[in-house]
XYZ file of C-alpha atoms in Angstrom:
769
model
C 3.746 -11.878 33.443
C 5.371 -8.525 33.171
C 6.259 -6.838 29.895
C 9.920 -7.428 30.216
C 9.366 -11.246 30.590
C 7.269 -11.255 27.393
C 9.939 -9.096 25.530
C 12.431 -11.547 26.428
C 10.346 -14.466 24.967
C 9.855 -12.442 21.733
C 13.622 -11.891 21.296
C 13.931 -15.675 21.232
C 10.993 -16.814 19.475
C 7.736 -16.035 17.560
C 4.562 -16.296 19.474
C 1.398 -17.893 17.813
C -1.800 -15.803 18.648
C -5.221 -17.361 18.331
C -7.767 -16.783 15.590
C -11.157 -15.451 14.976
C -14.061 -15.557 17.513
C -16.953 -13.620 16.056
C -16.952 -15.280 12.672
C -16.264 -18.705 14.076
C -19.110 -18.432 16.534
C -21.323 -17.508 13.633
C -20.150 -20.619 11.726
C -21.089 -22.690 14.916
C -24.674 -21.360 14.832
C -24.571 -18.435 17.270
C -26.160 -15.248 16.248
C -24.877 -12.876 18.819
C -21.659 -11.057 19.666
C -18.927 -12.779 21.779
C -19.738 -10.429 24.640
C -23.429 -11.522 24.657
C -22.456 -15.198 24.109
C -20.169 -14.773 27.186
C -23.147 -13.903 29.258
C -25.393 -16.547 27.955
C -23.103 -19.460 26.783
C -19.702 -19.077 28.777
C -19.138 -22.636 28.108
C -18.845 -21.938 24.331
C -16.263 -19.294 24.961
C -14.255 -21.701 26.938
C -14.419 -24.533 24.505
C -13.193 -22.301 21.665
C -10.321 -21.079 23.884
C -9.368 -24.655 24.612
C -9.331 -25.574 20.888
C -7.060 -22.704 20.049
C -4.728 -23.795 22.765
C -4.823 -27.463 21.602
C -4.071 -26.038 18.083
C -0.892 -24.453 19.156
C -1.736 -20.857 20.332
C 0.748 -19.461 22.783
C -1.575 -16.492 23.469
C -5.282 -16.222 23.857
C -7.516 -13.056 23.323
C -10.118 -12.448 25.863
C -13.734 -12.117 24.525
C -13.792 -8.312 25.299
C -13.150 -6.815 21.859
C -16.521 -4.872 21.980
C -16.665 -4.647 25.743
C -15.864 -1.063 26.180
C -18.823 0.931 27.748
C -19.544 2.943 24.810
C -19.809 -0.060 22.504
C -21.926 -2.173 24.990
C -24.318 0.823 25.416
C -25.358 0.405 21.797
C -26.619 -3.225 22.575
C -28.016 -2.397 26.082
C -25.294 -4.092 27.967
C -23.386 -1.228 29.411
C -24.509 -2.268 33.014
C -22.886 -5.632 32.502
C -19.573 -4.168 31.541
C -17.633 -5.287 34.664
C -19.163 -8.695 34.643
C -18.320 -9.330 31.014
C -14.774 -8.275 31.277
C -13.985 -10.041 34.559
C -15.659 -13.327 33.379
C -13.878 -13.095 29.970
C -10.468 -12.992 31.707
C -11.247 -15.875 34.087
C -12.639 -18.094 31.238
C -9.567 -17.455 29.226
C -7.236 -18.171 32.103
C -9.102 -21.334 32.985
C -8.751 -22.587 29.262
C -5.115 -21.277 28.842
C -3.042 -24.192 29.983
C 0.046 -22.107 30.196
C -0.725 -19.822 27.106
C -0.529 -16.105 27.750
C -3.742 -14.266 28.138
C -4.088 -10.938 26.182
C -6.750 -8.501 27.213
C -8.542 -7.517 23.945
C -9.779 -3.936 23.473
C -11.439 -2.813 20.252
C -12.760 0.459 19.063
C -15.943 2.185 20.045
C -17.274 2.349 16.579
C -17.656 6.157 16.648
C -15.469 8.721 14.867
C -13.699 11.652 16.485
C -14.519 15.314 16.235
C -14.570 16.959 13.735
C -15.585 13.931 11.608
C -17.808 12.598 14.260
C -18.816 13.768 17.764
C -16.545 11.747 20.052
C -13.911 13.519 22.055
C -10.509 12.196 23.118
C -11.617 12.220 26.731
C -14.853 10.268 26.046
C -12.703 7.524 24.410
C -10.139 7.687 27.113
C -12.717 7.270 30.023
C -14.430 4.329 28.169
C -11.263 2.558 27.385
C -9.804 3.171 30.813
C -12.762 1.504 32.582
C -12.127 -1.745 30.532
C -8.339 -1.499 31.002
C -8.715 -1.130 34.852
C -10.609 -4.384 35.049
C -8.142 -6.248 32.690
C -5.309 -5.147 34.802
C -7.085 -6.037 38.059
C -7.714 -9.596 36.629
C -4.004 -9.750 35.921
C -3.858 -10.298 32.140
C -0.426 -10.883 30.687
C -0.825 -8.248 27.988
C -3.248 -5.805 26.463
C -3.885 -5.585 22.693
C -5.704 -2.666 21.062
C -6.877 -4.043 17.768
C -8.928 -3.207 14.728
C -8.820 0.596 15.252
C -9.316 2.837 12.264
C -8.510 6.197 13.639
C -5.159 7.500 15.116
C -6.637 9.592 17.823
C -8.829 6.948 19.109
C -6.026 4.574 19.251
C -3.895 7.131 21.179
C -6.692 7.588 23.540
C -6.705 3.787 24.262
C -3.092 3.777 24.505
C -2.898 6.475 27.265
C -5.987 4.809 29.018
C -3.955 1.719 29.473
C -0.533 3.189 30.096
C -1.763 5.711 32.538
C -2.774 2.851 34.714
C 0.223 0.583 34.284
C 3.785 0.898 33.154
C 4.307 -2.735 33.693
C 1.773 -4.197 31.219
C 3.011 -5.428 27.710
C 0.973 -3.341 25.251
C 0.147 -3.874 21.670
C -1.400 -1.323 19.369
C -2.986 -2.207 16.022
C -4.523 -0.204 13.053
C -6.629 -1.549 10.211
C -5.828 -0.543 6.694
C -7.673 -0.702 3.413
C -6.243 -2.024 0.153
C -4.873 1.484 -0.556
C -2.726 1.399 2.715
C -4.848 3.986 4.480
C -7.046 3.643 7.513
C -10.583 5.099 7.412
C -9.400 8.554 8.352
C -6.322 8.596 6.039
C -3.348 7.324 8.066
C -0.731 5.113 6.257
C 1.663 2.616 7.835
C 4.584 4.950 7.751
C 2.708 7.546 9.706
C 1.494 4.890 12.200
C 5.084 3.806 12.679
C 6.549 7.203 13.395
C 3.701 8.188 15.702
C 3.851 5.042 17.855
C 7.509 4.519 17.674
C 7.664 7.608 19.948
C 5.242 6.139 22.456
C 5.617 3.543 25.150
C 4.018 0.491 23.413
C 5.803 -2.875 23.155
C 4.441 -3.877 19.818
C 2.504 -2.407 16.858
C 0.712 -4.257 14.006
C -2.143 -4.725 11.638
C -5.335 -6.852 11.629
C -8.628 -7.345 9.991
C -10.163 -6.075 6.596
C -7.595 -7.743 4.407
C -6.370 -11.228 3.412
C -2.815 -12.243 3.879
C -1.740 -11.480 0.332
C -3.204 -7.983 0.345
C -2.068 -7.058 3.757
C 1.629 -8.223 3.233
C 2.923 -4.984 1.443
C 1.354 -2.813 4.051
C 2.934 -4.905 6.880
C 6.289 -4.772 5.070
C 6.174 -0.972 4.910
C 5.283 -0.784 8.583
C 8.245 -3.004 9.541
C 10.723 -0.779 7.740
C 10.000 2.312 10.006
C 9.599 0.929 13.613
C 11.956 -0.725 16.150
C 8.963 -2.083 18.061
C 7.892 -5.747 17.988
C 5.466 -6.579 15.252
C 2.230 -8.324 15.339
C -0.163 -9.336 12.397
C -3.620 -11.027 11.953
C -5.000 -11.067 8.570
C -8.425 -12.321 7.613
C -8.960 -15.632 5.754
C -9.756 -13.812 2.446
C -12.915 -11.989 1.330
C -16.104 -13.506 2.671
C -18.523 -15.382 0.150
C -22.125 -16.488 0.616
C -22.957 -20.088 0.548
C -26.625 -20.718 1.004
C -27.626 -18.849 4.197
C -24.013 -18.708 5.683
C -20.953 -16.623 5.003
C -17.734 -18.480 4.374
C -14.061 -17.356 3.926
C -12.240 -18.794 0.995
C -8.520 -19.176 2.309
C -8.060 -22.593 3.733
C -5.618 -23.356 6.588
C -2.760 -24.736 4.380
C -2.844 -21.828 2.073
C -3.113 -19.314 4.926
C -0.118 -20.743 6.831
C 2.040 -20.545 3.670
C 1.311 -16.806 3.423
C 2.217 -16.342 7.140
C 5.747 -17.611 6.379
C 6.182 -14.234 4.428
C 5.122 -12.258 7.593
C 7.851 -14.085 9.523
C 10.361 -13.043 6.788
C 9.144 -9.561 7.187
C 9.824 -9.499 10.925
C 6.636 -10.505 12.646
C 7.071 -11.492 16.271
C 3.393 -12.401 16.954
C 1.454 -14.155 14.310
C -2.240 -14.791 14.496
C -5.355 -14.581 12.201
C -8.628 -12.672 12.060
C -12.103 -12.961 10.449
C -12.829 -16.261 8.844
C -10.064 -18.281 10.585
C -10.537 -21.062 13.052
C -8.378 -23.540 15.132
C -7.383 -25.311 11.924
C -5.718 -22.176 10.665
C -3.900 -21.788 13.917
C -2.781 -25.343 13.896
C -1.255 -24.976 10.390
C 0.538 -21.683 11.365
C 1.906 -23.355 14.437
C 3.266 -26.164 12.410
C 5.012 -23.997 9.825
C 6.165 -21.181 12.062
C 6.796 -23.433 14.919
C 9.413 -22.172 17.528
C 11.329 -20.076 15.038
C 13.424 -17.239 16.125
C 12.394 -13.749 14.843
C 14.117 -12.100 11.944
C 16.205 -9.159 12.595
C 15.175 -5.887 10.975
C 16.788 -2.729 9.843
C 14.813 0.301 10.830
C 14.645 3.464 8.770
C 14.282 6.796 10.644
C 12.222 9.701 9.294
C 12.790 13.110 10.564
C 9.226 14.073 10.288
C 6.033 15.407 11.875
C 2.524 14.470 10.957
C -1.356 14.898 11.071
C -3.732 12.031 10.715
C -3.453 11.811 6.980
C -0.023 13.423 6.060
C 3.645 13.404 6.877
C 5.980 16.363 6.527
C 9.631 15.244 6.252
C 12.408 17.560 7.208
C 14.812 16.041 4.851
C 13.246 18.647 2.460
C 12.864 22.275 3.175
C 9.768 22.859 5.360
C 7.722 26.058 5.271
C 5.845 26.470 8.585
C 3.107 29.003 8.226
C 3.208 31.857 10.876
C -0.209 33.292 10.707
C -2.051 31.305 13.243
C -0.763 33.793 15.908
C -3.296 36.246 17.222
C -0.647 39.017 18.068
C -1.707 42.008 15.978
C -4.586 40.181 14.518
C -7.852 41.462 15.744
C -10.135 38.949 13.961
C -8.097 36.034 14.999
C -7.985 37.105 18.538
C -11.817 37.552 18.591
C -12.118 34.066 16.833
C -9.864 32.288 19.597
C -11.687 34.066 22.433
C -15.012 33.448 20.874
C -14.216 29.809 20.043
C -15.011 30.293 16.424
C -13.213 27.225 15.022
C -14.384 27.726 11.322
C -12.506 31.031 11.104
C -9.380 29.633 12.514
C -9.548 26.574 10.063
C -10.051 29.155 7.163
C -6.910 30.916 8.131
C -5.041 27.640 8.389
C -6.247 26.539 4.878
C -5.339 29.851 3.329
C -1.762 29.370 4.296
C -1.665 25.791 3.107
C -3.103 26.751 -0.163
C -0.286 29.283 -0.635
C 2.589 26.772 0.129
C 2.875 26.006 3.875
C 3.724 22.342 4.743
C 2.942 22.796 8.401
C 1.432 25.542 10.596
C 2.652 27.162 13.804
C -0.327 27.546 16.186
C -0.209 30.104 18.979
C -3.291 30.922 21.190
C -1.992 34.266 22.414
C -2.940 34.818 26.150
C -3.484 31.166 26.830
C -5.266 31.680 30.194
C -8.148 33.481 28.529
C -9.036 30.359 26.325
C -10.226 26.992 27.472
C -8.030 23.889 27.045
C -11.068 22.031 25.695
C -11.411 24.621 22.861
C -7.715 24.523 22.163
C -7.961 20.688 21.689
C -10.837 21.131 19.456
C -9.059 23.643 17.381
C -6.004 21.327 17.065
C -8.223 18.395 15.868
C -10.239 20.615 13.480
C -7.104 22.018 11.798
C -5.361 18.698 11.534
C -8.226 16.633 10.355
C -9.835 19.103 7.984
C -6.671 20.490 6.475
C -4.315 17.649 6.803
C -1.641 20.002 8.050
C 0.768 18.895 10.912
C 1.161 21.541 13.554
C 3.895 23.343 15.435
C 2.453 23.765 18.907
C 3.590 27.228 20.058
C 2.214 26.947 23.646
C 4.025 28.307 26.590
C 2.140 27.209 29.742
C 3.504 23.592 30.500
C 0.250 22.151 31.717
C -1.653 23.313 28.656
C 1.115 22.023 26.363
C 0.919 18.522 27.948
C -2.893 18.597 27.827
C -2.775 19.364 24.025
C 0.155 17.081 23.248
C -1.646 14.180 24.649
C -4.620 14.784 22.570
C -2.757 15.537 19.209
C -3.630 13.390 16.498
C -0.259 12.678 14.923
C 3.310 13.487 15.697
C 3.642 17.142 16.524
C 6.405 19.800 16.489
C 6.734 21.649 19.742
C 7.861 25.261 19.773
C 10.034 25.862 21.820
C 12.535 25.524 24.848
C 15.551 27.453 25.899
C 18.882 25.810 27.011
C 17.836 26.365 30.594
C 18.013 23.064 32.345
C 14.555 23.059 34.133
C 12.704 24.462 31.120
C 14.410 22.166 28.536
C 14.270 19.021 30.605
C 10.508 19.702 31.265
C 9.653 19.964 27.552
C 12.105 17.161 26.574
C 10.193 14.921 29.006
C 6.958 15.928 27.232
C 8.467 14.878 23.991
C 9.645 11.479 25.402
C 6.187 10.854 26.887
C 3.807 12.167 24.294
C 5.939 11.887 21.117
C 7.065 14.542 18.558
C 9.979 16.864 17.715
C 11.157 19.765 19.983
C 12.414 23.150 18.687
C 15.098 24.241 21.028
C 16.384 27.850 21.149
C 20.145 28.535 20.937
C 19.935 30.612 24.037
C 19.870 30.289 27.829
C 18.534 32.799 30.331
C 19.612 35.847 28.330
C 19.356 36.646 24.638
C 22.660 35.840 22.932
C 24.152 38.752 20.930
C 26.892 36.704 19.164
C 27.556 33.346 17.601
C 29.867 32.210 20.395
C 27.117 32.569 23.068
C 24.688 30.551 20.819
C 27.385 27.847 20.288
C 27.726 27.426 24.042
C 23.920 26.989 24.384
C 23.902 24.500 21.543
C 26.674 22.388 23.100
C 24.945 22.561 26.454
C 21.693 21.230 24.862
C 23.674 18.397 23.155
C 25.152 17.342 26.547
C 21.553 17.384 28.113
C 20.276 15.099 25.151
C 22.978 12.597 25.961
C 22.257 12.592 29.683
C 18.467 12.058 29.171
C 18.816 9.615 26.299
C 16.908 11.717 23.746
C 18.326 11.376 20.092
C 19.228 14.353 18.057
C 16.513 13.489 15.548
C 14.008 14.620 18.104
C 15.332 18.071 18.170
C 15.314 21.131 15.788
C 17.566 24.099 16.575
C 16.367 27.655 16.406
C 19.616 29.905 15.726
C 17.739 33.006 17.196
C 16.761 35.734 14.982
C 16.822 39.266 16.359
C 15.627 42.570 14.928
C 18.201 44.363 12.972
C 16.212 47.566 13.699
C 17.231 47.228 17.294
C 20.920 46.936 16.292
C 21.289 43.167 15.999
C 23.767 41.642 13.597
C 21.897 39.170 11.324
C 25.290 37.564 10.356
C 25.549 36.081 13.851
C 22.478 34.038 13.124
C 23.918 33.045 9.732
C 27.055 31.692 11.497
C 24.956 29.728 13.964
C 23.024 28.088 11.001
C 26.258 27.161 9.286
C 27.641 25.680 12.564
C 24.476 23.572 13.020
C 24.483 22.492 9.427
C 28.058 21.327 9.787
C 26.976 19.018 12.566
C 24.065 17.743 10.511
C 21.464 19.265 12.931
C 18.096 20.530 11.665
C 17.174 24.194 12.031
C 14.264 26.574 11.881
C 13.651 30.188 12.783
C 10.948 32.884 13.015
C 11.780 34.827 9.862
C 9.871 37.984 10.388
C 11.684 38.844 13.643
C 14.682 40.063 11.655
C 12.779 43.033 10.082
C 10.628 43.981 13.060
C 10.186 47.792 13.198
C 11.794 48.269 9.662
C 10.240 49.594 6.433
C 10.203 47.260 3.332
C 9.897 44.235 5.559
C 9.244 41.789 2.660
C 12.476 42.671 0.930
C 14.520 42.285 4.163
C 12.800 38.975 5.072
C 13.330 37.648 1.578
C 17.054 38.449 1.372
C 17.674 37.198 4.823
C 15.930 33.918 4.034
C 18.092 33.343 1.038
C 21.280 33.866 3.020
C 19.988 31.370 5.573
C 18.991 28.765 3.096
C 22.472 29.032 1.307
C 24.041 28.336 4.725
C 21.957 25.339 5.381
C 18.588 26.315 6.944
C 16.310 23.299 7.256
C 12.881 25.143 7.583
C 11.407 28.519 8.511
C 8.328 29.802 10.332
C 7.245 32.488 7.985
C 4.349 34.139 6.013
C 3.326 32.080 2.922
C 1.033 34.852 1.772
C 3.999 37.240 1.249
C 4.759 36.798 -2.545
C 8.072 38.558 -2.366
C 9.389 36.306 0.283
C 7.892 33.122 -1.372
C 9.674 34.117 -4.616
C 12.928 34.411 -2.807
C 12.305 31.050 -1.149
C 11.762 29.247 -4.518
C 14.759 30.891 -6.098
C 17.056 30.097 -3.065
C 16.029 26.389 -3.000
C 16.726 26.228 -6.791
C 20.135 28.068 -6.476
C 21.157 25.851 -3.679
C 20.372 22.689 -5.600
C 17.899 21.711 -2.847
C 14.440 20.400 -3.425
C 11.950 23.223 -4.473
C 8.849 23.631 -2.580
C 6.661 20.694 -3.107
C 3.060 21.222 -1.928
C 0.619 18.604 -3.061
C -2.728 20.536 -3.180
C -5.905 19.185 -4.536
C -7.253 22.097 -6.466
C -9.547 22.054 -9.422
C -9.839 24.462 -12.331
C -13.130 25.573 -11.279
C -13.663 27.827 -8.200
C -16.757 25.960 -7.023
C -14.802 22.826 -6.548
C -12.053 24.681 -4.610
C -14.727 26.297 -2.288
C -16.209 22.873 -1.666
C -12.916 21.277 -1.004
C -11.631 23.921 1.308
C -15.010 24.361 3.127
C -15.289 28.015 2.135
C -18.989 28.070 2.730
C -19.505 31.919 2.347
C -17.510 32.140 -0.841
C -19.471 29.082 -2.335
C -22.866 30.649 -1.504
C -21.775 33.929 -2.903
C -20.811 32.302 -6.156
C -24.051 30.300 -6.163
C -25.875 33.717 -5.921
C -23.994 35.001 -8.910
C -24.936 31.906 -10.877
C -28.526 32.386 -10.021
C -28.631 35.824 -11.588
C -28.216 34.306 -15.078
C -29.330 30.587 -14.643
C -32.402 28.831 -13.436
C -32.039 27.006 -10.006
C -32.373 23.609 -11.754
C -29.441 24.506 -14.079
C -27.263 25.636 -11.231
C -27.683 22.251 -9.489
C -27.357 20.065 -12.682
C -24.491 22.084 -14.421
C -22.520 23.118 -11.358
C -23.260 21.615 -7.948
C -23.787 17.985 -8.927
C -20.668 17.916 -11.197
C -18.634 19.322 -8.366
C -19.754 16.521 -6.054
C -19.022 13.989 -8.876
C -15.523 15.395 -8.926
C -15.069 15.231 -5.139
C -16.148 11.489 -5.228
C -13.410 10.983 -7.927
C -10.793 12.605 -5.772
C -11.841 10.451 -2.698
C -11.871 7.362 -4.823
C -8.360 8.059 -6.252
C -6.977 8.646 -2.726
C -6.308 12.396 -3.422
C -8.610 13.273 -0.344
C -9.546 11.369 2.675
C -12.497 10.968 4.766
C -12.230 14.150 7.012
C -11.808 16.220 3.712
C -14.669 14.313 2.033
C -17.059 15.067 4.887
C -16.037 18.681 4.961
C -16.795 18.889 1.175
C -20.136 17.233 1.609
C -21.202 19.479 4.511
C -20.207 22.514 2.558
C -21.949 21.529 -0.715
C -25.115 20.682 1.268
C -25.625 24.308 2.251
C -25.525 25.301 -1.535
C -28.026 22.495 -2.438
C -30.381 23.623 0.289
C -30.179 27.240 -0.787
C -30.957 26.472 -4.449
C -33.549 23.784 -3.730
C -35.700 26.407 -1.883
C -36.032 28.367 -5.024
C -37.469 25.441 -7.037
C -41.288 24.978 -6.684
C -41.001 21.188 -6.220
C -38.219 21.780 -3.619
C -35.690 20.525 -6.110
C -36.399 16.933 -4.789
C -33.998 14.464 -6.508
C -35.830 11.729 -4.761
C -35.643 10.035 -1.508
C -32.881 7.700 -0.361
C -33.518 5.364 2.528
C -30.563 4.126 4.422
C -30.182 1.740 7.548
C -27.780 -0.503 9.327
C -29.328 -3.985 9.352
C -30.774 -5.867 12.234
C -28.292 -7.118 14.778
C -25.701 -4.553 13.693
C -24.982 -1.416 15.830
C -22.255 0.100 13.715
C -23.230 3.258 11.962
C -20.059 5.022 10.952
C -20.303 4.067 7.324
C -23.917 4.626 7.130
C -23.684 8.123 8.514
C -20.967 9.032 6.092
C -22.954 7.829 3.153
C -26.028 9.673 4.495
C -24.012 12.900 4.423
C -22.631 12.407 1.070
C -26.013 11.556 -0.595
C -27.661 14.506 1.203
C -25.037 16.801 -0.259
C -25.942 15.618 -3.652
C -29.519 16.939 -3.271
C -31.495 13.826 -2.112
C -33.829 13.620 0.748
C -32.182 11.104 3.119
C -34.413 9.033 5.340
C -32.050 7.517 7.920
C -33.687 4.704 9.803
C -30.797 4.283 12.169
C -28.937 1.003 13.344
C -30.042 -2.434 14.235
C -33.146 -1.928 12.063
C -35.512 -4.935 11.574
C -35.689 -6.102 7.828
C -39.569 -5.605 7.887
C -39.307 -1.975 9.057
C -36.902 -1.180 6.196
C -39.203 -2.878 3.550
C -42.265 -1.235 4.995
C -40.622 2.260 4.759
C -39.463 1.575 1.067
C -42.937 0.610 0.206
C -44.529 3.610 1.780
C -41.879 6.291 0.716
C -40.952 5.011 -2.849
C -37.302 6.022 -2.580
C -34.914 6.001 -5.692
C -32.588 3.623 -3.759
C -32.249 1.797 -0.526
C -28.898 1.655 1.139
C -28.055 -1.034 3.731
C -24.960 -1.267 5.870
C -23.522 -4.392 7.417
C -20.247 -4.062 9.175
C -20.271 -7.561 10.717
C -19.926 -10.896 8.959
C -22.724 -12.195 11.255
C -25.236 -9.627 10.153
C -24.468 -9.648 6.419
C -27.248 -12.300 5.763
C -29.797 -9.832 6.935
C -29.301 -7.969 3.593
C -30.701 -10.989 1.894
C -33.725 -10.891 4.269
C -34.502 -7.362 2.969
C -33.910 -8.026 -0.700
C -35.924 -11.229 -0.607
C -38.883 -9.349 1.002
C -38.592 -6.487 -1.552
C -38.921 -9.073 -4.300
C -41.738 -10.761 -2.634
C -43.647 -7.411 -2.445
C -42.693 -6.607 -6.070
C -40.862 -3.434 -5.118
C -38.558 -2.477 -8.131
C -36.275 -0.364 -6.007
C -32.518 -0.777 -6.335
C -30.469 -1.674 -3.244
C -26.969 -0.554 -2.631
C -24.967 -2.220 0.271
C -21.663 -1.562 2.018
C -19.670 -2.382 5.077
C -16.464 -3.993 6.211
C -17.905 -7.561 5.947
C -18.968 -7.122 2.308
C -17.351 -7.287 -1.157
C -18.718 -7.161 -4.893
C -19.521 -10.817 -5.176
C -21.035 -11.169 -1.714
C -23.230 -8.181 -2.309
C -24.641 -9.799 -5.485
C -25.222 -13.075 -3.709
C -27.056 -11.306 -1.095
C -29.443 -9.835 -3.682
C -28.141 -6.318 -3.928
C -27.973 -4.245 -7.108
C -24.882 -2.279 -6.171
C -21.916 -2.649 -3.816
C -20.425 0.537 -2.276
C -16.678 0.022 -1.878
C -16.382 3.719 -0.852
C -18.477 6.309 0.687
C -18.973 8.111 -2.598
C -20.140 5.191 -4.671
C -23.687 5.803 -3.813
C -23.516 9.081 -5.688
C -22.052 7.458 -8.740
C -24.766 4.740 -8.839
C -27.575 7.364 -8.300
C -26.279 9.368 -11.194
C -26.119 6.322 -13.379
C -29.799 5.582 -12.441
C -30.889 9.138 -13.237
C -29.296 9.101 -16.588
């Protein structure tokens, strides 16, 4: 069935998706993943499919959630990839009895650079191999579900869409109770990024029960015109004997799903802990209802993975990531020194920039791969959205495809071929385009600019691109070369009268003149009073920044609002911003008057405690947390070398339990604990319980950390804690993972439950005191 046919169905009625497979197979006594079960017991897969259809499912998911090559390689089944995917589709089709078959693709379990090591292209290649087979086997739709990072989800989206424009495509993210994904994306950001892209439906699944997920889903529904899908868990898991159960029964679950229908859901299913009985109740209550009509809010905004910049308020775009006239930045770009570039980016953000204009200079001298890495490093580490000032079309397209958010693109002239090319990129890859109020030649007066603006508006109508995807540059020319700045002001006023957004490169006006800051500041004031929406400018120029703040105040527009996480102490700021050299210099100064142990106890450890508090409070997100930990670790290592004992605060053993190949959470915790001065012994993933206990008995750590991402592997924690008690090892155990919660952790015998990556530091501190 093609995408139009499914869209037509969804306009008329709500579809019922099936429920959980992994947790249901566990409940039925299977100990392996659905992909492994498919190879060994295909009849069990078919039987569960048939039960879901009998219970009222209109759509079945293939048992391919973990069947991408990267994920399969972790359990030694990569060579079986094609066999698993093809058989999964055939089994689902055989059992479907008229129900739609959705090819299911889940994440790799690896984080992207710079938080992890995976690149967009590695994700893309892996997902495309799976997508290709799903399409060859003629699934009715493809669903990308349980993704926790926006870049990995975009890679999966392009992997599918580059193969087929005809497949119905669904994209899901997974959110925590704070309405954020693991790498900091909120539902509004998700909506504005994927509303630009050619997906048919977006939605949420996993991690939360129906009550906790509802407000997040309602927020998502307000900002998208796409169809909506939802699959909550059946509550938080609890341990009963040796089995893990989920508390929300079918009747209660189905009542909750009625609220999702009211919020606009078009496809309703269930996730971990559910079974055919849940599906049956959902089907009974939702039945063949028609979908609810929704009103969509539109945001004129750009974004990074963790932040949104809304142009309804004045936007300051930092101009200093441009190598023109900057020798060090030129050398950094040609030498591929990302840390220096990120430092330059962060300096502008700290001084008030909301977004940053990124220009690579002579683009042919720099590799596209490095450009993509630089874009990811800046957006993830600083949280700043970018304006991509890239002139070469093929390079721009390469970067836009790999941009982890919704970008601003700078810029296009009102020349048909040039404008239409960039407009096509905006339609295909998402974002907002800056368009110059000029054609082939530079306009001297307002009338010429007005003609270009009107021509652009005509082209927008002809290609079906809305005005909220365009920002106009009124053209700023150098007054030193005889230009009349008032012509630019007239253009701004004209654009503002039509409710069109504007931006310009401020420093162009004073090029070649003395006292440039005063000229720039005065011109900026004139522009703001005539309706300027944003400016590409230097936030390090205090004179211009003073004019900006005063102008916004006098025009009764919002003052600059920059939410920066900064502490009162320099060490904290150095750690948060990744200023490694400044941190180490300050540590050297402290060591002149204090003993190494005192530097750690009174300065470094309290700083990491504060970082943990900021993360727990949602003030910073995973990319910034990892940056802070990696930076602090350098300082700890420096000071510990000066302590005779090595400054060893003790050993911390960490492992992912037997049967579980996920290690994102484990690796994050290991980094954080290491940054607090502990010696971390990382045993890896899929570690036998006996090996963990043997290592604990031998090394005598201050704590053992265990990770279990899957409900099926959570009971392995109890194997470890029972064996430790049997051997009389009085070592506290801290556990964490998506399958766990406070009560389940206690039932499994753990001493502590890590809800977030920084909880380990908090509990280690409590133990020490």
